[in-house]
Amino acid sequence: MSGSSRIHLLHVEDSKTDAYLLQRHLENTDIQIYLATSKKEFEYYLHNHSFDIILCDHYLPDLYSNEALETVRKMDSVLPFIIFSGTLPPGTAVKLMEKGANDFIFKDRPERLIPAILNAISRCKLEREREQMEKQIRFSENRFRKLVESSHEIICILNREAEIIYCSPSIRNLFNDHTKVLGCAIGQIIDFENPVRFLELFNECKNKKQRIEDLVYVKLLNSVGVFRCILRNHLNDEGINGIIIKFRDITDEISKDKQIRERDEKLRAFYENSIDGIIMAKTNGIITSANPAMCRMLGMQESELIGQHRNIIIDTDKDRVAELLEERRKIGKAKSELNLIRKDGTVFPAEVASSILPFKRDGRKIEKTATIIRDITEQKENVRQINDTAEKLQYAEKIARIGYLEINLKANTVYCSGEVSNILAVENCDDLK
C-alpha cells in the first residue's frame, strides 16, 4: 500500500456509467479512485502516481487488459491487478491469471470486489515483505562472501569429525595444487607441525561455548608459518552447525617482534653499560629515567632523579640553557657545554648533547628527550696542564735566547746556557770558574 492507510486505486475504464457505479459502490470505504479512460491517461497515472491496486476493464478502444497487465508487470512484479469486466472471451481469464493478474470479477457481481481488493492488497504486502527479506538475506550473504573472499585470513567451518564443510578461498595459500578441500579432514589439508595440539584445541572447543585461541605452526613449502588460531563453537546454531576456525598469519609479526626485542636488548645494553650519562625526560623537563653512569656521575639514585625537573642538576645560567633548548626545538637536537651539580653540591663541567625522540603510545604521538652527558673535568684539567706546559716552554725559549748564567758560590759551581758560552768564547761552564 502507499504511505497512508487510504487505498489508492486506479480504475481503467472508458464507460462513464460503469465508472460511476464503481464509485457509488466504494463511496463508503477508505478507497480513493483515479479514473483512466484511455491508454494515454493510464500510462500517465502509472508513471506519475503511486497506487495500491489497479482495476482494469478487459477492453478499451485503444487498450486491452493483457497489454495493460504487461505494462504494469514491467514496472512492478507484485502490484495487485484485477480484471473488472462485463464479459471475457473463453479462456482469456485463465491466460491473464497465468501472466500475473490477481483476480477476475464480473461487473454484475460487485459484492466480490471489496473482499478481492483487500485480499489482493494483503497478499501484495506479504509478497513485498518477502522480497525485502530475501533482498536483505542476499545482501548479507553477498557481503559476508565478499568479506571472506577478500580477507587474507583463512576461515573454515568444521563438522564434529573435523571435516571441512566450508572454507575461504585464502586456504589455497597453504598449498599449490588444486586438492579437493570440502569434505576432507582439516589435517589432510593443513600440514600442522603439531597436529595433536590442534586436535586438542578442536576437542576442547566442541565442549565449550567460549572462544578458544592459541598459536599453531603450519608447514609451508619452504618454511614454517605461525598462525593465530581462533575457534568458536557453533554446532547448535542453525545454518552453521559446525565449529568456525579462523587462521591469522602472524609470521611477519613474530619476526618483527623478534627484531624489535633484539633491538631493544641492544639499546638496553648500551643504555645500561654506557660510560656516558644518559637521561630520558619529558619535553617539559621532568626526568623519567637515568642510566647507571648518570647516577654515578651525580652521586644519586635513579629514584631520586625520576619525577624531578632537570634544573636540579644544572648550575649554568638560564640564558645559556634557554639557547640550548631553543636550538633543540628548532632542529630536534642541540649540543653545548654546561656546569652540572652533584648531590654533594660540587660543580663539574659536562658536555651535553640532547635530542627530541618521537614515540607512539596507544595510537597517540608523544615526544621525549634523550640527553647524553659526559663529565669533562679530567679533560679540562688535561687542557689546563697542557696550556701550563706550553707557557713554561715559551718562557724557557725566551730565556734561552738572551742567555742564562747561574753561579753557586757555596758549592763553587757555575751553570750557563749556550748563548753565554758563545758570548764569552768558552767551551763549557767549568772554564768560567
Coordinates of C-alpha atoms in Angstrom, one line a residue:
M1 CA 0.0 0.0 0.0
S2 CA 1.0 3.6 -0.3
G3 CA 2.4 5.7 2.6
S4 CA -1.0 6.4 4.2
S5 CA -3.8 4.0 5.3
R6 CA -6.0 5.2 2.5
I7 CA -6.1 2.8 -0.5
H8 CA -5.3 4.4 -3.9
L9 CA -7.0 2.6 -6.7
L10 CA -6.5 3.2 -10.5
H11 CA -9.7 2.3 -12.4
V12 CA -9.0 1.8 -16.1
E13 CA -12.5 2.2 -17.7
D14 CA -13.8 4.0 -20.8
S15 CA -17.5 3.7 -19.7
K16 CA -18.6 6.7 -17.6
T17 CA -21.6 4.7 -16.4
D18 CA -19.6 1.8 -15.1
A19 CA -17.1 4.1 -13.5
Y20 CA -19.9 6.0 -11.7
L21 CA -21.4 2.7 -10.5
L22 CA -18.0 1.6 -9.1
Q23 CA -17.6 4.9 -7.3
R24 CA -21.0 4.6 -5.8
H25 CA -20.2 1.0 -4.7
L26 CA -17.0 2.1 -3.0
E27 CA -18.1 5.5 -1.6
N28 CA -18.3 4.4 2.0
T29 CA -14.9 2.8 2.0
D30 CA -11.4 4.3 2.6
I31 CA -10.6 4.0 -1.1
Q32 CA -9.6 6.9 -3.3
I33 CA -10.3 6.3 -7.0
Y34 CA -8.4 7.6 -10.0
L35 CA -10.0 7.1 -13.4
A36 CA -8.1 6.5 -16.6
T37 CA -10.4 6.4 -19.7
S38 CA -7.6 5.8 -22.3
K39 CA -4.2 4.3 -22.9
K40 CA -2.6 7.8 -22.6
E41 CA -4.3 8.5 -19.2
F42 CA -3.4 5.0 -18.0
E43 CA 0.3 5.5 -18.8
Y44 CA 0.3 9.0 -17.3
Y45 CA -1.1 7.8 -14.0
L46 CA 1.1 4.8 -13.9
H47 CA 4.3 6.9 -14.3
N48 CA 3.4 9.8 -12.1
H49 CA 1.4 8.3 -9.2
S50 CA 1.7 5.5 -6.7
F51 CA -1.2 3.0 -6.5
D52 CA -2.1 0.2 -4.2
I53 CA -4.2 -1.6 -6.8
I54 CA -5.4 -1.5 -10.4
L55 CA -8.9 -2.4 -11.7
C56 CA -8.9 -2.8 -15.4
D57 CA -11.7 -3.4 -17.9
H58 CA -10.8 -6.0 -20.5
Y59 CA -11.4 -3.8 -23.5
L60 CA -10.8 -0.1 -24.1
P61 CA -10.8 1.3 -27.7
D62 CA -7.0 1.7 -27.6
L63 CA -6.0 -0.6 -24.8
Y64 CA -6.5 -4.3 -23.9
S65 CA -6.3 -5.7 -20.4
N66 CA -3.4 -8.0 -21.4
E67 CA -1.4 -5.0 -22.7
A68 CA -2.1 -3.0 -19.5
L69 CA -1.1 -6.0 -17.4
E70 CA 2.2 -6.4 -19.3
T71 CA 3.0 -2.7 -18.8
V72 CA 2.3 -2.9 -15.1
R73 CA 4.4 -6.0 -14.6
K74 CA 7.4 -4.4 -16.3
M75 CA 7.2 -1.7 -13.6
D76 CA 6.1 -3.7 -10.6
S77 CA 6.0 -7.5 -10.3
V78 CA 3.6 -7.6 -7.4
L79 CA 1.3 -4.6 -7.7
P80 CA -2.3 -6.0 -7.5
F81 CA -4.0 -6.1 -10.9
I82 CA -7.7 -7.2 -11.1
I83 CA -9.7 -7.6 -14.3
F84 CA -13.1 -6.0 -13.7
S85 CA -15.1 -6.6 -16.9
G86 CA -18.6 -7.4 -18.2
T87 CA -17.6 -10.3 -20.4
L88 CA -14.4 -12.2 -21.5
P89 CA -13.7 -14.5 -24.4
P90 CA -13.4 -18.1 -23.3
G91 CA -10.0 -19.0 -21.8
T92 CA -8.9 -15.3 -21.5
A93 CA -9.3 -15.1 -17.8
V94 CA -7.0 -18.2 -17.3
K95 CA -4.4 -16.7 -19.6
L96 CA -4.5 -13.4 -17.8
M97 CA -4.1 -15.1 -14.4
E98 CA -1.1 -17.0 -15.8
K99 CA 0.5 -13.7 -16.9
G100 CA 0.2 -12.2 -13.4
A101 CA -3.4 -10.9 -12.9
N102 CA -4.5 -11.4 -9.3
D103 CA -8.2 -11.9 -9.9
F104 CA -11.1 -11.6 -12.3
I105 CA -14.5 -10.2 -11.3
F106 CA -17.6 -9.7 -13.5
K107 CA -19.2 -6.2 -13.2
D108 CA -22.6 -7.8 -12.3
R109 CA -21.0 -9.2 -9.2
P110 CA -19.7 -6.1 -7.4
E111 CA -20.2 -7.7 -3.9
R112 CA -17.0 -9.6 -4.6
L113 CA -15.0 -6.5 -5.3
I114 CA -14.1 -5.2 -1.8
P115 CA -13.0 -8.6 -0.4
A116 CA -11.0 -9.2 -3.6
I117 CA -9.3 -5.8 -3.3
L118 CA -8.4 -6.3 0.4
N119 CA -7.2 -9.8 -0.2
A120 CA -5.0 -8.7 -3.2
I121 CA -3.5 -5.8 -1.2
S122 CA -2.8 -8.1 1.8
R123 CA -1.1 -10.7 -0.4
C124 CA 0.9 -7.9 -2.1
K125 CA 2.1 -6.6 1.3
L126 CA 3.2 -10.1 2.3
E127 CA 5.0 -10.6 -1.1
R128 CA 6.8 -7.2 -0.7
E129 CA 7.9 -8.1 2.8
R130 CA 9.1 -11.5 1.5
E131 CA 11.0 -9.8 -1.3
Q132 CA 12.6 -7.3 1.1
M133 CA 13.6 -10.1 3.4
E134 CA 15.1 -12.1 0.5
K135 CA 16.9 -8.9 -0.6
Q136 CA 18.4 -8.4 2.9
I137 CA 19.4 -12.1 3.0
R138 CA 21.1 -11.8 -0.4
F139 CA 22.8 -8.6 0.7
S140 CA 24.1 -10.2 3.9
E141 CA 25.2 -13.3 2.1
N142 CA 27.0 -11.3 -0.6
R143 CA 28.6 -9.0 2.0
F144 CA 29.7 -12.0 4.0
R145 CA 31.1 -13.7 0.9
K146 CA 32.9 -10.6 -0.3
L147 CA 34.4 -10.0 3.1
V148 CA 35.6 -13.6 3.4
E149 CA 36.9 -13.8 -0.1
S150 CA 38.9 -10.6 0.2
S151 CA 40.3 -11.5 3.6
H152 CA 43.8 -12.7 3.9
E153 CA 42.7 -14.7 7.0
I154 CA 41.7 -18.3 6.5
I155 CA 38.2 -19.1 7.7
C156 CA 36.9 -22.7 7.9
I157 CA 33.8 -24.4 9.3
L158 CA 34.4 -28.0 10.6
N159 CA 31.8 -30.6 11.5
R160 CA 32.1 -32.8 14.6
E161 CA 34.6 -35.1 12.8
A162 CA 36.9 -32.1 12.0
E163 CA 35.9 -32.3 8.3
I164 CA 35.8 -29.1 6.3
I165 CA 32.2 -28.1 5.3
Y166 CA 33.2 -24.6 4.3
C167 CA 36.5 -22.7 3.7
S168 CA 37.5 -19.3 2.4
P169 CA 39.5 -19.1 -0.9
S170 CA 42.6 -18.0 1.1
I171 CA 43.1 -21.6 2.3
R172 CA 44.8 -22.1 -1.1
N173 CA 47.7 -20.0 0.2
L174 CA 48.8 -23.1 2.2
F175 CA 49.4 -25.4 -0.8
N176 CA 50.0 -25.1 -4.6
D177 CA 47.8 -27.8 -6.1
H178 CA 44.1 -28.0 -6.6
T179 CA 43.4 -30.5 -3.9
K180 CA 39.8 -31.1 -3.0
V181 CA 39.1 -29.3 0.2
L182 CA 35.4 -29.7 1.2
G183 CA 34.6 -33.0 2.9
C184 CA 38.3 -33.6 3.8
A185 CA 39.7 -33.7 7.3
I186 CA 41.5 -30.5 8.1
G187 CA 44.6 -32.4 9.0
Q188 CA 44.8 -33.7 5.4
I189 CA 44.7 -30.1 4.0
I190 CA 46.7 -28.1 6.5
D191 CA 50.1 -29.6 7.5
F192 CA 50.3 -28.8 11.2
E193 CA 53.7 -29.1 12.8
N194 CA 52.0 -30.4 15.9
P195 CA 48.6 -32.0 14.7
V196 CA 48.0 -33.4 18.2
R197 CA 47.9 -30.0 19.7
F198 CA 45.4 -28.7 17.1
L199 CA 43.1 -31.7 17.8
E200 CA 43.3 -30.9 21.5
L201 CA 42.1 -27.4 20.8
F202 CA 39.3 -28.7 18.5
N203 CA 38.0 -31.2 21.0
E204 CA 38.2 -28.6 23.8
C205 CA 36.1 -26.2 21.6
K206 CA 33.4 -28.9 21.0
N207 CA 32.7 -28.9 24.7
K208 CA 32.7 -25.1 25.3
K209 CA 30.9 -22.1 24.1
Q210 CA 33.7 -19.7 24.9
R211 CA 36.2 -18.7 22.2
I212 CA 39.5 -20.6 22.3
E213 CA 42.7 -19.1 21.0
D214 CA 46.3 -20.4 20.6
L215 CA 49.3 -20.3 18.2
V216 CA 49.7 -23.1 15.7
Y217 CA 52.7 -23.8 13.4
V218 CA 52.0 -24.8 9.8
K219 CA 54.5 -26.4 7.5
L220 CA 54.6 -24.4 4.2
L221 CA 56.5 -25.1 1.0
N222 CA 59.9 -23.8 2.2
S223 CA 59.3 -22.6 5.7
V224 CA 57.1 -22.9 8.8
G225 CA 54.3 -20.3 9.3
V226 CA 53.0 -19.1 12.6
F227 CA 49.2 -18.7 12.7
R228 CA 46.9 -17.4 15.5
C229 CA 44.2 -20.0 15.6
I230 CA 40.8 -18.8 16.9
L231 CA 38.0 -21.4 17.4
R232 CA 34.3 -20.8 18.3
N233 CA 31.6 -23.5 18.8
H234 CA 28.5 -23.0 16.6
L235 CA 27.5 -26.7 16.5
N236 CA 24.0 -25.9 17.7
D237 CA 23.5 -22.7 15.6
E238 CA 21.0 -23.2 12.7
G239 CA 22.6 -22.5 9.4
I240 CA 26.2 -23.2 10.6
N241 CA 26.2 -26.4 12.6
G242 CA 29.9 -26.5 13.0
I243 CA 33.0 -25.0 14.6
I244 CA 34.2 -21.8 13.0
I245 CA 38.0 -21.6 12.9
K246 CA 40.0 -18.6 11.8
F247 CA 43.7 -18.8 11.0
R248 CA 45.6 -15.4 11.0
D249 CA 49.1 -15.5 9.6
I250 CA 51.3 -13.7 12.1
T251 CA 54.7 -15.0 10.8
D252 CA 55.8 -11.5 9.8
E253 CA 54.5 -10.0 13.1
I254 CA 56.5 -12.6 15.1
S255 CA 59.6 -11.8 13.0
K256 CA 59.2 -8.1 13.5
D257 CA 58.6 -8.6 17.3
K258 CA 61.8 -10.6 17.5
Q259 CA 63.7 -7.9 15.7
I260 CA 62.2 -5.2 17.9
R261 CA 63.1 -7.3 21.0
E262 CA 66.7 -7.7 19.8
R263 CA 67.0 -4.0 19.0
D264 CA 65.5 -3.2 22.4
E265 CA 68.0 -5.5 24.1
K266 CA 70.9 -3.8 22.3
L267 CA 69.6 -0.4 23.2
R268 CA 69.1 -1.5 26.8
A269 CA 72.7 -2.9 26.9
F270 CA 74.0 0.3 25.5
Y271 CA 71.9 2.3 28.0
E272 CA 73.0 0.3 31.0
N273 CA 76.7 0.0 30.1
S274 CA 77.4 3.3 28.6
I275 CA 80.3 5.2 30.2
D276 CA 78.4 8.4 29.4
G277 CA 75.5 9.5 31.5
I278 CA 72.0 9.3 29.8
I279 CA 68.9 11.0 31.0
M280 CA 65.4 10.4 29.5
A281 CA 62.9 13.2 30.1
K282 CA 59.6 14.6 29.0
T283 CA 59.7 17.7 26.8
N284 CA 58.7 19.8 29.8
G285 CA 61.9 18.8 31.6
I286 CA 60.6 16.2 34.0
I287 CA 63.1 13.3 34.3
T288 CA 61.7 9.8 33.6
S289 CA 64.9 7.7 33.8
A290 CA 68.7 7.8 34.2
N291 CA 71.2 5.2 33.4
P292 CA 73.8 3.9 36.0
A293 CA 76.6 6.1 34.6
M294 CA 74.5 9.2 35.1
C295 CA 73.7 8.2 38.7
R296 CA 77.4 7.6 39.5
M297 CA 78.3 10.9 37.9
L298 CA 75.8 12.8 40.1
G299 CA 76.2 10.6 43.2
M300 CA 72.4 9.9 43.2
Q301 CA 70.0 7.0 42.9
E302 CA 67.7 6.8 39.9
S303 CA 64.7 7.0 42.2
E304 CA 66.0 10.4 43.4
L305 CA 66.0 11.8 39.9
I306 CA 62.8 10.4 38.5
G307 CA 60.0 12.9 38.7
Q308 CA 62.4 15.8 39.3
H309 CA 62.9 18.7 36.9
R310 CA 66.3 18.9 35.0
N311 CA 67.0 22.2 36.7
I312 CA 68.0 20.4 39.9
I313 CA 71.3 19.2 38.3
I314 CA 72.1 22.3 36.2
D315 CA 74.3 25.1 37.6
T316 CA 74.7 27.1 34.3
D317 CA 72.9 30.4 33.9
K318 CA 69.4 30.3 32.5
D319 CA 70.1 32.2 29.3
R320 CA 72.7 29.5 28.2
V321 CA 70.2 26.7 28.9
A322 CA 67.5 28.6 27.1
E323 CA 69.7 28.8 24.0
L324 CA 70.3 25.1 24.1
L325 CA 66.5 24.3 24.4
E326 CA 65.6 26.7 21.6
E327 CA 68.2 25.1 19.3
R328 CA 66.8 21.7 20.1
R329 CA 63.2 22.8 19.5
K330 CA 64.1 24.2 16.0
I331 CA 66.2 21.3 14.6
G332 CA 65.5 18.4 17.0
K333 CA 68.9 18.3 18.6
A334 CA 71.5 20.5 20.3
K335 CA 75.0 20.3 21.8
S336 CA 76.6 22.5 24.4
E337 CA 78.9 22.7 27.5
L338 CA 77.1 23.1 30.8
N339 CA 78.0 23.1 34.5
L340 CA 76.2 20.4 36.5
I341 CA 75.7 19.9 40.2
R342 CA 76.4 16.6 42.1
K343 CA 74.3 15.6 45.1
D344 CA 77.1 16.8 47.4
G345 CA 76.9 20.3 45.9
T346 CA 80.2 20.1 43.9
V347 CA 80.0 21.6 40.4
F348 CA 81.6 19.9 37.4
P349 CA 81.8 20.8 33.7
A350 CA 80.0 18.5 31.2
E351 CA 79.5 18.1 27.5
V352 CA 75.7 17.8 26.8
A353 CA 74.1 16.5 23.6
S354 CA 70.2 16.5 23.7
S355 CA 67.7 15.2 21.1
I356 CA 63.9 15.0 20.7
L357 CA 62.7 11.5 20.1
P358 CA 59.1 10.8 18.7
F359 CA 57.2 7.8 20.1
K360 CA 53.8 6.2 19.6
R361 CA 51.7 5.0 22.5
D362 CA 48.1 3.8 22.2
G363 CA 47.9 5.3 18.8
R364 CA 49.0 8.7 20.1
K365 CA 52.1 10.5 19.1
I366 CA 54.3 11.7 22.0
E367 CA 57.8 13.1 22.3
K368 CA 60.6 12.6 24.8
T369 CA 64.1 13.9 25.1
A370 CA 67.3 11.9 25.4
T371 CA 70.3 13.7 26.8
I372 CA 73.8 12.2 26.7
I373 CA 76.2 13.8 29.3
R374 CA 79.9 13.4 29.5
D375 CA 82.0 14.6 32.5
I376 CA 84.8 16.6 31.1
T377 CA 86.5 17.5 34.4
E378 CA 89.6 15.4 33.6
Q379 CA 89.6 16.7 30.0
K380 CA 89.6 20.3 31.3
E381 CA 92.4 19.5 33.7
N382 CA 94.5 17.9 30.9
V383 CA 93.9 21.0 28.8
R384 CA 95.0 23.2 31.6
Q385 CA 98.2 21.3 32.2
I386 CA 99.0 21.3 28.5
N387 CA 98.5 25.1 28.5
D388 CA 100.7 25.5 31.6
T389 CA 103.5 23.4 29.9
A390 CA 103.2 25.5 26.8
E391 CA 103.5 28.7 28.7
K392 CA 106.7 27.3 30.5
L393 CA 108.2 26.2 27.2
Q394 CA 107.5 29.6 25.7
Y395 CA 109.2 31.3 28.8
A396 CA 112.1 28.9 28.7
E397 CA 112.5 29.7 25.0
K398 CA 112.7 33.4 25.7
I399 CA 115.3 32.9 28.4
A400 CA 117.4 30.7 26.1
R401 CA 117.6 33.5 23.5
I402 CA 119.1 36.1 26.0
G403 CA 121.5 33.7 27.8
Y404 CA 121.4 32.3 31.3
L405 CA 124.2 32.3 33.9
E406 CA 123.9 30.8 37.4
I407 CA 126.7 30.9 39.9
N408 CA 126.6 29.0 43.2
L409 CA 129.3 30.5 45.5
K410 CA 128.8 28.0 48.3
A411 CA 129.1 25.0 46.0
N412 CA 131.6 26.7 43.8
T413 CA 129.6 25.7 40.7
V414 CA 128.7 27.6 37.5
Y415 CA 125.9 26.9 35.0
C416 CA 125.4 28.8 31.8
S417 CA 123.3 28.4 28.7
G418 CA 124.8 28.0 25.3
E419 CA 124.2 31.7 24.5
V420 CA 126.6 32.7 27.4
S421 CA 129.3 30.2 26.2
N422 CA 129.2 31.8 22.8
I423 CA 129.4 35.3 24.1
L424 CA 132.3 34.6 26.5
A425 CA 134.0 32.3 24.0
V426 CA 134.4 29.4 26.4
E427 CA 133.8 25.7 25.7
N428 CA 131.9 24.9 28.8
C429 CA 130.7 26.4 32.1
D430 CA 133.6 25.0 34.2
D431 CA 136.0 27.3 32.3
L432 CA 134.4 30.2 34.0
K433 CA 135.4 29.2 37.5

